[in-house]
Amino acid sequence: MKLFQVGERKIIQHIRRRFAQEGQRLFTGIGDDTAILKASALGPAGTKDLLLTTDVLVEGVDFDFRYCSFHQVGFKAMAANLSDIAAMGGVPRFYLVTLGLSGDISLDQLDQLYEGMADLAHNYKVRLIGGDTSATRNGLFVGITILGEVEKGRALVRSGARVGDHIFVTGNLGDAAAGLELVKTRSQGLTARSSLLLRKSLLPLTQRQFYPVPRIEEGRLFLTNRIASAMIDLSDGLASDLRHICNESRVGAVVEAAALPLSDTLMKYARNIRKDPLMFALTGGEDFELLFTVPEGRISHLMRLTRHKRLRLSRIGKILPRAAGIKLKDDRGRVVPFPARGYEHFKNGQ
Amino acid sequence: MKLFQVGERKIIQHIRRRFAQEGQRLFTGIGDDTAILKASALGPAGTKDLLLTTDVLVEGVDFDFRYCSFHQVGFKAMAANLSDIAAMGGVPRFYLVTLGLSGDISLDQLDQLYEGMADLAHNYKVRLIGGDTSATRNGLFVGITILGEVEKGRALVRSGARVGDHIFVTGNLGDAAAGLELVKTRSQGLTARSSLLLRKSLLPLTQRQFYPVPRIEEGRLFLTNRIASAMIDLSDGLASDLRHICNESRVGAVVEAAALPLSDTLMKYARNIRKDPLMFALTGGEDFELLFTVPEGRISHLMRLTRHKRLRLSRIGKILPRAAGIKLKDDRGRVVPFPARGYEHFKNGQ
């Protein structure tokens, strides 16, 4: 059944029935003019600040159905938004969905889109409380707004980095960008056999592109243990996102190329296509790892936490005075300017 | 200067500088991973419920630049969202903007879009705290999410109507729909002279289409004076929106056609084009007036309030038992079924 045969009211009823868990104690959800969040929904009165973030993915710009499924688009839209809450050290609580849909989408595809969102949302107990759906002339867009919470006055903003702080990242860098390149090129230029082999051995890269994991737990740990002085999620790429921290904190930085965490799969892929894996790590976006700064005095505590919680962290550099700029120390110890920015809308050929 | 020459970062800086009033006491806005609303931003702790609503307008579906300006689109997107808060009896406080923009839009046009939003937002002291901007392959969309507040447990939901309650509306009905028809047809089929005359004398209709006024003050009055038992804003048209109240409240209703408030301008326009003005009032959307139900015992208080505050209200019908269905009593006293629904996405030829 296509949406143009169904009508908006039926679509909303369908979504409400399937995906909106009612929670009368906390909220009145879909089906009135607005969602109502009860005063008690956000923990003991006056102890929490609210976090609000919104992120939209547009077909043909942020995703392409030649390379991904409706489920993946829903999952990734949710991941990108959750990652912003993670980057503040916050707890995601509720979400609203804004959809632009063309009438030729089927109800089944719409379900897959919501399932992608719900699979991840469910994992973090984030609940759907409302939204809006419009038709589009063509193409789809998915906007999610998340409401989260954080201990009063404790959100991990970008502006808290101080000279002498160490720079850390969670996980590996560059996999998501390599994964996207891989799916885009896998039918081009590779023989059938090498393509199949490559695809199998490089599957982790495409997983990282289409099913990114927001670092909610890690963000919470760094906040509750007072580890991080500043934090951001890596959505546009290290080059771009480190600049955000440096600009907002009015500091400089040096990053050691040799310390950047690269997965074996990325190394293998880069060797195969004769590219420098570092470029994926530096300018590739959508890893949704956390980039954060840690004062010297908190390092030993972080090390204990890392062992205890089996975190995968890398110390990649140090915060310098602003006048030092943002520098990269390459494998041979040479200091070079940081590479150009990562992904930016209306540039990069948009 | 076109957006594709500017780049996302510069666009965000520009918007932040021009439209995001900082309010350190209440929030940290644009420029971090999420907006932070301080615990104290929403009044004395634990006394307010939160209202969250989102509404998106899509070019070619919800608006068309052949008939309206960027300023009007921004204004109307804000009006539609504020109207949802008005319909709960709430106070709008903060907003986020989600934009999809094609690269050929100019920075000046983007300013006009934000000015349209800001003109109305400013009026109600609603502050911009964040958002997201993406490119689109073509066409524009504008999504707004508003966070509002309302006295704990007091939001005016759709489900509160009871048998015997009177049905009221604010303002006039049908003007906005007539205004849209007018601009769409003004260059077709009318001679230059009659077109000019019509356009001038019918200007109020197009004003109602492009610069609708959300009924925030009225909504607040009905809540604080405990007037309304249920309330909704007229966004899809009376036929559709009264059904929402009846369905959610599990009641029926009868509306008196003769009691529907029609403007002189609408009457004149309808006469001119030989249409029944009632059809605009019943099925035309986007009036953004309030439709609400009032228990018998609160009528005299409402009458005093109406005189005192010079409200423009009409009593248009009565709530009946569910089994009675939803009926219209026409000018000659005949009871007929209520006309078909108002506007619905994915239908009406979408």
XYZ file of C-alpha atoms in Angstrom:
700
model
C 0.000 0.000 0.000
C 1.421 3.386 -1.014
C 1.047 6.444 1.205
C -1.017 8.369 -1.322
C -3.614 5.600 -1.046
C -3.633 5.816 2.733
C -3.929 9.463 3.775
C -2.242 11.360 6.588
C -4.725 10.522 9.348
C -4.434 6.768 8.827
C -0.650 7.040 8.646
C -0.528 8.851 11.982
C -2.884 6.317 13.569
C -0.699 3.510 12.261
C 2.533 5.024 13.606
C 0.898 5.857 16.917
C -0.286 2.269 17.344
C 3.003 0.691 16.353
C 5.686 2.966 17.753
C 4.329 5.320 20.396
C 4.491 3.548 23.719
C 2.081 5.407 25.930
C 3.413 6.498 29.292
C 0.582 8.322 31.029
C 2.710 8.908 34.081
C 5.254 10.888 32.083
C 3.532 12.310 29.063
C 0.520 12.566 26.831
C 1.855 11.828 23.409
C 0.770 11.786 19.809
C -2.833 12.803 19.179
C -3.193 16.300 20.603
C -1.979 19.706 19.453
C 1.300 19.267 21.305
C 2.964 16.617 23.415
C 2.692 17.265 27.156
C 5.629 16.289 29.335
C 4.558 16.181 32.937
C 6.538 18.252 35.416
C 7.660 15.005 37.036
C 8.956 13.499 33.773
C 12.395 15.038 34.119
C 13.539 13.855 37.519
C 13.341 15.657 40.856
C 12.265 19.258 40.263
C 15.027 21.744 39.557
C 17.926 19.271 39.558
C 18.302 18.861 35.784
C 19.037 21.115 32.839
C 17.258 20.239 29.595
C 19.109 19.381 26.400
C 17.429 19.970 23.059
C 18.859 18.982 19.714
C 17.576 18.511 16.212
C 19.169 16.978 13.150
C 17.733 16.366 9.704
C 18.824 13.938 6.959
C 17.820 14.702 3.375
C 17.608 12.175 0.538
C 20.157 12.738 -2.193
C 22.283 14.884 0.115
C 22.741 13.024 3.400
C 21.730 9.587 2.161
C 20.964 7.756 -1.045
C 18.625 4.770 -1.366
C 20.958 3.280 -3.955
C 23.302 2.507 -1.052
C 21.101 2.073 1.974
C 17.745 0.892 3.262
C 14.873 2.694 4.990
C 15.839 0.934 8.210
C 19.383 2.240 7.956
C 18.209 5.807 7.334
C 15.980 5.704 10.417
C 18.731 4.156 12.521
C 21.311 6.678 11.417
C 19.034 9.689 11.874
C 18.467 8.539 15.454
C 22.183 7.815 15.981
C 23.200 11.292 14.798
C 20.781 12.924 17.242
C 21.619 10.663 20.172
C 25.287 11.350 19.520
C 24.679 15.070 20.147
C 23.168 14.262 23.532
C 26.117 11.908 24.231
C 28.493 14.766 23.448
C 26.999 16.821 26.306
C 27.269 13.909 28.732
C 23.469 13.833 28.826
C 20.689 11.273 29.013
C 18.286 11.202 26.023
C 14.631 10.925 27.097
C 12.039 11.812 24.440
C 11.886 12.393 20.696
C 9.749 13.975 17.998
C 9.940 12.996 14.339
C 9.465 15.346 11.390
C 9.013 13.512 8.116
C 8.761 14.678 4.542
C 7.499 11.784 2.444
C 6.704 11.373 -1.199
C 3.435 9.559 -1.876
C 5.068 6.623 -3.671
C 6.653 5.301 -0.470
C 4.901 2.210 0.849
C 3.530 1.785 4.337
C 6.009 -1.066 4.723
C 8.946 1.219 3.909
C 7.610 3.775 6.381
C 7.516 1.052 9.024
C 11.125 0.142 8.298
C 12.123 3.786 8.699
C 10.407 3.985 12.102
C 11.806 0.597 13.082
C 15.324 1.882 12.398
C 14.678 4.789 14.745
C 12.854 2.691 17.330
C 15.504 -0.061 17.455
C 18.084 2.425 18.646
C 15.697 4.569 20.702
C 14.471 1.489 22.551
C 18.041 0.635 23.492
C 18.376 3.923 25.364
C 14.750 4.059 26.586
C 14.052 7.160 24.516
C 10.339 7.555 23.809
C 8.460 8.882 20.802
C 6.109 11.665 21.933
C 5.108 13.471 18.753
C 6.007 14.832 15.369
C 4.704 16.041 12.060
C 4.443 14.469 8.636
C 4.199 16.365 5.363
C 4.142 15.257 1.771
C 7.022 16.279 -0.484
C 7.022 16.586 -4.260
C 9.858 14.131 -4.366
C 12.450 12.691 -2.032
C 12.352 12.055 1.659
C 13.651 13.865 4.704
C 13.817 12.743 8.319
C 14.212 15.243 11.128
C 14.454 14.159 14.740
C 14.301 16.417 17.783
C 15.531 14.902 21.029
C 14.875 16.181 24.505
C 17.413 15.026 27.047
C 18.562 15.964 30.503
C 21.799 16.486 32.367
C 22.770 17.295 35.944
C 22.238 21.027 36.536
C 25.200 23.121 35.344
C 27.278 20.075 34.391
C 26.775 19.708 30.594
C 30.064 19.082 28.786
C 30.251 22.032 26.399
C 32.808 22.715 23.686
C 34.236 25.745 25.438
C 35.802 24.057 28.471
C 39.207 22.974 27.090
C 42.259 24.504 28.836
C 45.922 24.705 27.842
C 47.692 21.527 28.957
C 44.587 19.311 28.744
C 45.057 16.004 26.936
C 42.931 15.187 23.885
C 41.187 11.802 23.714
C 38.877 9.980 21.329
C 36.713 6.901 21.810
C 36.828 3.990 19.314
C 38.330 4.123 15.838
C 38.325 6.964 13.340
C 37.651 6.977 9.607
C 35.722 3.725 9.314
C 32.390 5.352 8.487
C 33.797 7.495 5.681
C 35.663 4.504 4.239
C 32.465 2.472 4.492
C 30.572 5.017 2.435
C 33.287 5.136 -0.198
C 33.276 1.369 -0.281
C 29.569 0.968 -1.001
C 29.689 3.727 -3.581
C 32.532 2.118 -5.498
C 31.954 -1.569 -4.908
C 30.194 -2.068 -8.210
C 32.701 0.083 -10.078
C 36.186 -0.887 -11.205
C 36.546 -4.017 -9.101
C 36.374 -7.471 -10.623
C 33.517 -9.619 -9.383
C 35.836 -11.818 -7.358
C 37.896 -9.123 -5.666
C 34.686 -7.203 -5.076
C 33.114 -10.091 -3.216
C 36.224 -10.711 -1.152
C 36.588 -7.055 -0.367
C 32.969 -6.670 0.539
C 33.108 -9.503 3.032
C 36.360 -8.539 4.682
C 35.398 -4.878 4.747
C 31.895 -5.362 6.104
C 32.802 -3.681 9.418
C 33.358 -0.417 7.540
C 29.881 -0.360 5.996
C 28.440 -1.338 9.375
C 30.099 1.727 10.869
C 28.624 3.902 8.103
C 25.061 2.616 8.331
C 24.739 1.465 11.928
C 26.813 3.912 13.963
C 26.692 3.546 17.748
C 26.198 6.756 19.718
C 28.516 6.875 22.738
C 25.860 7.596 25.340
C 27.363 5.393 28.091
C 30.859 6.779 27.573
C 29.579 10.373 27.611
C 27.801 9.687 30.906
C 30.937 8.141 32.418
C 33.075 11.144 31.472
C 30.513 13.490 33.012
C 29.694 11.638 36.201
C 33.382 10.979 36.904
C 34.281 14.598 36.100
C 36.799 13.414 33.495
C 36.210 15.733 30.528
C 36.710 19.500 30.420
C 35.202 19.804 26.910
C 33.515 17.320 24.587
C 32.084 17.065 21.066
C 30.931 14.187 18.882
C 32.780 13.435 15.653
C 30.074 14.024 13.074
C 31.919 16.181 10.530
C 35.394 14.667 10.983
C 38.256 15.238 13.409
C 39.714 18.174 11.460
C 36.450 20.048 11.637
C 35.284 19.031 15.088
C 38.600 19.667 16.858
C 38.445 23.167 15.354
C 35.057 23.661 17.026
C 36.528 22.845 20.437
C 39.567 25.073 19.820
C 37.451 27.985 18.583
C 34.903 27.814 21.386
C 37.618 27.313 24.037
C 39.983 29.882 22.461
C 42.917 27.483 22.464
C 45.218 25.709 19.994
C 46.066 22.011 19.752
C 48.569 19.483 18.474
C 47.500 16.008 17.368
C 49.909 13.095 16.869
C 49.148 11.285 13.619
C 50.704 8.073 14.971
C 48.279 8.091 17.901
C 45.099 8.186 15.809
C 43.165 4.951 16.285
C 42.755 3.177 12.938
C 41.017 -0.156 12.583
C 42.769 -3.071 10.872
C 39.951 -3.116 8.357
C 40.505 0.535 7.452
C 44.251 -0.110 7.058
C 43.559 -3.034 4.744
C 41.010 -1.081 2.690
C 43.289 1.951 2.354
C 46.200 -0.272 1.245
C 43.927 -1.919 -1.289
C 42.842 1.350 -2.889
C 46.267 2.998 -2.365
C 45.017 5.847 -0.197
C 46.378 7.232 3.064
C 44.155 5.852 5.869
C 44.934 8.998 7.864
C 42.857 11.087 5.502
C 39.763 9.050 6.375
C 40.521 9.507 10.072
C 41.132 13.235 9.806
C 38.494 14.434 7.386
C 35.973 11.606 7.199
C 32.761 12.354 9.050
C 30.013 10.343 10.722
C 32.127 8.231 13.060
C 30.014 9.558 15.970
C 32.860 8.864 18.371
C 33.501 11.319 21.212
C 36.384 13.783 21.126
C 37.132 15.175 24.572
C 39.766 16.966 26.595
C 41.014 15.859 30.014
C 42.926 17.942 32.572
C 46.269 16.427 33.649
C 44.911 15.865 37.162
C 42.121 13.583 35.918
C 44.273 11.306 33.734
C 44.993 8.659 36.351
C 41.309 8.434 37.243
C 40.462 8.038 33.553
C 43.059 5.266 33.216
C 41.462 3.346 36.099
C 38.033 3.864 34.573
C 39.273 2.670 31.184
C 40.566 -0.600 32.646
C 37.559 -1.128 34.863
C 34.964 -0.451 32.123
C 37.091 -1.848 29.282
C 36.737 1.403 27.338
C 38.499 1.772 24.016
C 40.178 5.191 24.242
C 43.163 6.848 22.560
C 45.145 9.830 23.757
C 45.762 11.684 20.488
C 47.206 15.069 21.441
C 47.326 18.086 23.694
C 45.707 21.489 24.052
C 48.104 24.414 23.367
C 47.783 28.173 23.687
C 45.649 29.739 20.986
C 48.613 31.350 19.238
C 50.034 27.903 18.473
C 47.147 27.208 16.102
C 45.974 23.682 15.336
C 48.792 21.386 14.261
C 49.393 17.796 13.238
C 52.629 15.981 14.121
C 53.111 13.434 11.348
C 54.615 9.936 11.569
C 58.127 11.308 11.146
C 57.733 13.940 13.847
C 57.238 16.853 11.445
C 54.685 19.431 12.547
C 52.336 20.447 9.721
C 49.138 22.532 9.657
C 45.978 20.562 10.314
C 44.260 19.407 7.114
C 41.210 21.162 5.696
C 37.824 20.848 7.288
C 35.543 17.855 7.121
C 32.083 17.728 5.669
C 30.105 20.922 5.269
C 26.716 21.397 3.604
C 26.564 23.743 0.587
C 30.250 22.957 0.001
C 31.912 19.668 -0.919
C 30.285 19.907 -4.309
C 26.718 20.485 -3.014
C 25.429 35.953 -2.435
C 24.063 32.425 -2.914
C 24.277 29.800 -0.194
C 26.481 27.452 -2.210
C 29.078 30.254 -2.248
C 28.867 30.700 1.507
C 29.098 27.285 3.208
C 27.225 25.918 6.192
C 29.541 27.230 8.906
C 29.297 30.843 7.734
C 25.517 30.512 7.358
C 25.181 29.308 10.955
C 27.459 32.111 12.211
C 25.368 34.621 10.306
C 22.052 33.342 11.696
C 23.477 33.099 15.191
C 24.651 36.718 15.068
C 21.442 38.103 13.605
C 18.664 36.081 15.211
C 19.843 34.247 18.305
C 19.469 36.548 21.267
C 21.740 35.137 23.919
C 20.200 34.637 27.331
C 22.949 33.160 29.514
C 20.662 33.126 32.499
C 18.211 30.817 30.729
C 20.085 28.882 28.108
C 23.211 28.257 26.106
C 22.093 28.356 22.542
C 23.400 27.784 19.051
C 27.016 26.689 18.823
C 27.281 23.521 20.877
C 26.127 19.950 20.258
C 22.740 20.687 21.817
C 20.973 23.661 23.324
C 21.007 23.682 27.120
C 17.955 25.000 28.918
C 18.810 25.732 32.511
C 16.691 24.135 35.207
C 15.477 27.608 36.164
C 14.396 28.508 32.600
C 10.936 27.046 33.004
C 9.611 28.805 36.078
C 9.596 27.615 39.684
C 10.699 23.982 39.810
C 7.978 21.383 39.372
C 5.083 23.796 38.761
C 4.946 23.526 34.980
C 4.366 20.800 32.432
C 6.327 21.109 29.195
C 4.658 21.375 25.795
C 6.524 20.205 22.717
C 5.300 20.611 19.171
C 6.792 20.460 15.719
C 5.393 21.419 12.348
C 7.026 21.434 8.936
C 6.135 23.328 5.749
C 7.331 21.948 2.406
C 7.735 23.954 -0.792
C 5.353 22.900 -3.547
C 3.077 21.179 -1.026
C 2.441 23.584 1.848
C 3.542 26.768 0.100
C 4.512 27.999 -3.322
C 6.871 30.897 -4.033
C 4.691 31.902 -6.975
C 2.195 33.168 -4.397
C 4.206 34.137 -1.354
C 7.497 35.549 -0.102
C 10.246 34.082 2.092
C 9.098 36.379 4.882
C 5.573 35.025 4.648
C 6.757 31.409 4.729
C 8.809 32.058 7.874
C 5.943 33.935 9.511
C 3.413 31.250 8.722
C 5.640 28.374 9.832
C 6.004 30.131 13.181
C 2.267 30.926 13.354
C 1.312 27.287 12.736
C 3.570 26.116 15.579
C 2.570 28.863 18.013
C -1.050 28.045 17.265
C -0.511 24.503 18.567
C 0.806 25.899 21.847
C -2.158 28.328 21.948
C -4.515 25.357 21.539
C -3.185 23.850 24.799
C -3.582 27.140 26.659
C 0.201 27.252 26.951
C 2.987 29.815 26.846
C 5.547 29.369 24.046
C 9.138 29.856 25.261
C 11.860 28.518 22.967
C 12.230 27.294 19.398
C 14.511 25.282 17.144
C 14.562 25.593 13.366
C 15.197 22.767 10.907
C 15.844 24.010 7.404
C 16.313 22.235 4.102
C 17.720 24.721 1.619
C 18.720 24.484 -1.999
C 22.037 26.163 -2.787
C 20.531 28.731 -5.152
C 18.765 30.589 -2.352
C 20.442 33.883 -1.482
C 21.612 34.921 1.965
C 19.140 37.775 1.703
C 16.242 35.381 1.124
C 17.402 33.297 4.082
C 17.361 36.460 6.199
C 13.805 37.195 5.109
C 12.765 33.678 6.082
C 14.265 34.073 9.571
C 12.838 37.594 9.861
C 9.367 36.193 9.204
C 9.852 33.723 12.049
C 11.537 36.256 14.331
C 8.890 38.979 13.817
C 6.234 36.724 15.267
C 8.482 34.992 17.808
C 9.619 38.342 19.157
C 6.007 39.346 19.726
C 5.547 36.433 22.116
C 9.084 36.525 23.571
C 9.878 33.111 22.106
C 13.626 32.617 21.702
C 15.681 30.798 19.082
C 17.948 28.277 20.814
C 19.120 25.954 18.068
C 18.417 23.993 14.945
C 19.904 22.230 11.967
C 20.389 23.184 8.358
C 20.801 20.756 5.494
C 21.095 21.207 1.762
C 18.348 19.786 -0.455
C 18.579 18.812 -4.096
C 15.751 21.203 -4.811
C 13.045 23.018 -2.941
C 12.902 24.286 0.586
C 11.414 23.030 3.810
C 11.049 24.771 7.164
C 10.472 22.807 10.342
C 10.012 24.507 13.694
C 9.978 22.813 17.088
C 8.565 24.865 19.944
C 9.009 24.205 23.626
C 6.340 25.796 25.767
C 4.983 25.482 29.260
C 1.653 25.269 30.989
C 0.470 25.082 34.597
C 0.941 21.512 35.857
C -1.949 19.240 34.879
C -3.954 22.048 33.288
C -3.222 21.756 29.520
C -6.406 22.033 27.450
C -6.468 18.718 25.612
C -8.867 17.555 22.924
C -10.397 14.873 25.093
C -12.133 17.057 27.686
C -15.447 17.852 25.927
C -18.605 16.631 27.731
C -22.211 16.246 26.584
C -24.024 19.552 27.019
C -20.902 21.726 26.591
C -21.253 24.654 24.193
C -18.950 24.930 21.195
C -17.182 28.237 20.533
C -14.712 29.642 18.008
C -12.570 32.765 18.060
C -12.501 35.194 15.103
C -13.819 34.441 11.618
C -13.675 31.209 9.663
C -12.785 30.551 6.045
C -10.823 33.718 5.294
C -7.457 31.984 4.979
C -8.704 29.372 2.496
C -10.465 32.041 0.454
C -7.278 34.115 0.529
C -5.277 31.248 -0.931
C -7.837 30.652 -3.664
C -7.805 34.359 -4.407
C -4.063 34.637 -4.965
C -4.043 31.472 -7.012
C -6.770 32.690 -9.351
C -6.163 36.414 -9.415
C -4.195 36.265 -12.633
C -6.588 33.801 -14.212
C -9.962 34.560 -15.721
C -10.418 38.021 -14.258
C -10.096 41.160 -16.331
C -7.280 43.467 -15.280
C -9.714 46.003 -13.811
C -11.910 43.628 -11.866
C -8.768 41.844 -10.735
C -7.301 45.045 -9.292
C -10.557 45.994 -7.586
C -10.988 42.526 -6.190
C -7.428 42.347 -4.995
C -7.739 45.607 -3.075
C -11.072 44.947 -1.496
C -10.160 41.363 -0.684
C -6.743 42.096 0.774
C -7.876 41.024 4.265
C -8.335 37.473 2.953
C -4.778 37.158 1.650
C -3.535 38.725 4.877
C -5.295 35.973 6.793
C -3.669 33.359 4.548
C -0.118 34.682 4.751
C -0.005 36.440 8.116
C -2.215 34.379 10.422
C -2.301 35.411 14.071
C -1.938 32.585 16.603
C -4.443 33.009 19.444
C -1.952 32.761 22.306
C -3.587 35.392 24.543
C -7.059 33.919 24.052
C -5.793 30.407 24.796
C -4.232 31.659 28.024
C -7.434 33.431 29.043
C -9.508 30.284 28.521
C -7.061 28.273 30.591
C -6.419 30.666 33.453
C -10.153 31.406 33.811
C -11.028 27.712 33.602
C -13.373 28.406 30.678
C -12.629 25.607 28.214
C -13.146 21.876 28.741
C -11.419 20.966 25.430
C -9.585 23.009 22.811
C -7.956 22.652 19.387
C -6.670 25.115 16.808
C -8.316 25.277 13.392
C -5.471 24.260 11.130
C -7.163 21.676 8.892
C -10.652 23.234 8.881
C -13.661 23.084 11.189
C -15.005 19.842 9.704
C -11.757 18.049 10.403
C -10.802 19.664 13.691
C -14.237 19.337 15.345
C -13.993 15.620 14.497
C -10.727 15.442 16.407
C -12.387 16.845 19.535
C -15.401 14.527 19.136
C -13.231 11.452 18.561
C -10.852 12.133 21.444
C -13.711 13.076 23.801
C -15.986 10.251 22.552
C -18.907 12.608 21.965
C -21.034 13.884 19.097
C -21.878 17.480 18.157
C -24.274 19.722 16.297
C -23.117 22.957 14.667
C -25.483 25.716 13.526
C -24.515 26.930 10.073
C -26.122 30.320 10.744
C -23.876 30.841 13.758
C -20.587 30.398 11.908
C -18.671 33.682 11.916
C -18.058 34.835 8.335
C -16.283 38.069 7.501
C -17.909 40.626 5.199
C -14.947 40.243 2.903
C -15.470 36.507 2.632
C -19.187 37.017 1.904
C -18.346 39.496 -0.851
C -15.705 37.235 -2.365
C -17.954 34.181 -2.284
C -20.791 36.147 -3.932
C -18.376 37.354 -6.586
C -17.224 33.851 -7.504
C -20.652 32.283 -6.915
C -19.558 29.882 -4.211
C -21.116 29.089 -0.849
C -19.053 30.944 1.794
C -19.972 28.204 4.265
C -17.771 25.743 2.432
C -14.725 27.913 3.103
C -15.694 28.125 6.778
C -16.315 24.396 7.131
C -13.538 22.802 5.117
C -10.981 25.575 4.592
C -7.884 25.164 6.726
C -5.243 27.469 8.180
C -7.484 29.944 9.984
C -5.563 29.178 13.193
C -8.537 30.260 15.265
C -9.360 28.339 18.435
C -12.238 25.877 18.616
C -13.196 25.090 22.207
C -15.958 23.680 24.357
C -17.390 25.362 27.443
C -19.470 23.738 30.209
C -22.851 25.403 30.806
C -21.705 26.568 34.220
C -18.817 28.638 32.776
C -20.828 30.483 30.112
C -21.697 33.538 32.189
C -18.064 33.936 33.239
C -17.014 33.683 29.587
C -19.562 36.335 28.617
C -18.136 38.750 31.206
C -14.616 37.989 30.000
C -15.660 38.558 26.384
C -17.011 42.029 27.168
C -14.138 42.947 29.428
C -11.388 41.831 27.019
C -13.341 42.678 23.850
C -12.893 39.140 22.529
C -14.457 38.178 19.231
C -16.155 34.841 19.946
C -19.050 32.914 18.417
C -21.104 30.175 19.982
C -21.568 27.780 17.074
C -23.035 24.592 18.512
C -23.334 22.039 21.242
C -21.751 18.750 22.295
C -24.118 15.757 22.011
C -23.853 12.104 23.005
C -21.544 10.098 20.754
C -24.427 8.199 19.169
C -25.791 11.441 17.715
C -22.769 11.714 15.435
C -21.520 15.052 14.117
C -24.264 17.116 12.493
C -24.783 20.467 10.825
C -28.054 22.382 11.188
C -28.366 24.397 7.988
C -29.879 27.864 7.512
C -33.323 26.412 7.124
C -33.089 24.325 10.259
C -32.500 21.026 8.458
C -30.036 18.711 10.139
C -27.527 17.222 7.676
C -24.347 15.179 8.146
C -21.216 17.252 8.654
C -19.295 17.832 5.400
C -16.194 15.865 4.496
C -12.891 16.454 6.190
C -10.567 19.385 5.633
C -7.025 19.277 4.379
C -5.055 16.079 4.628
C -1.567 15.333 3.293
C -1.277 12.500 0.766
C -4.902 13.135 -0.183
C -6.517 16.181 -1.779
C -4.685 15.353 -4.968
C -1.190 15.113 -3.452
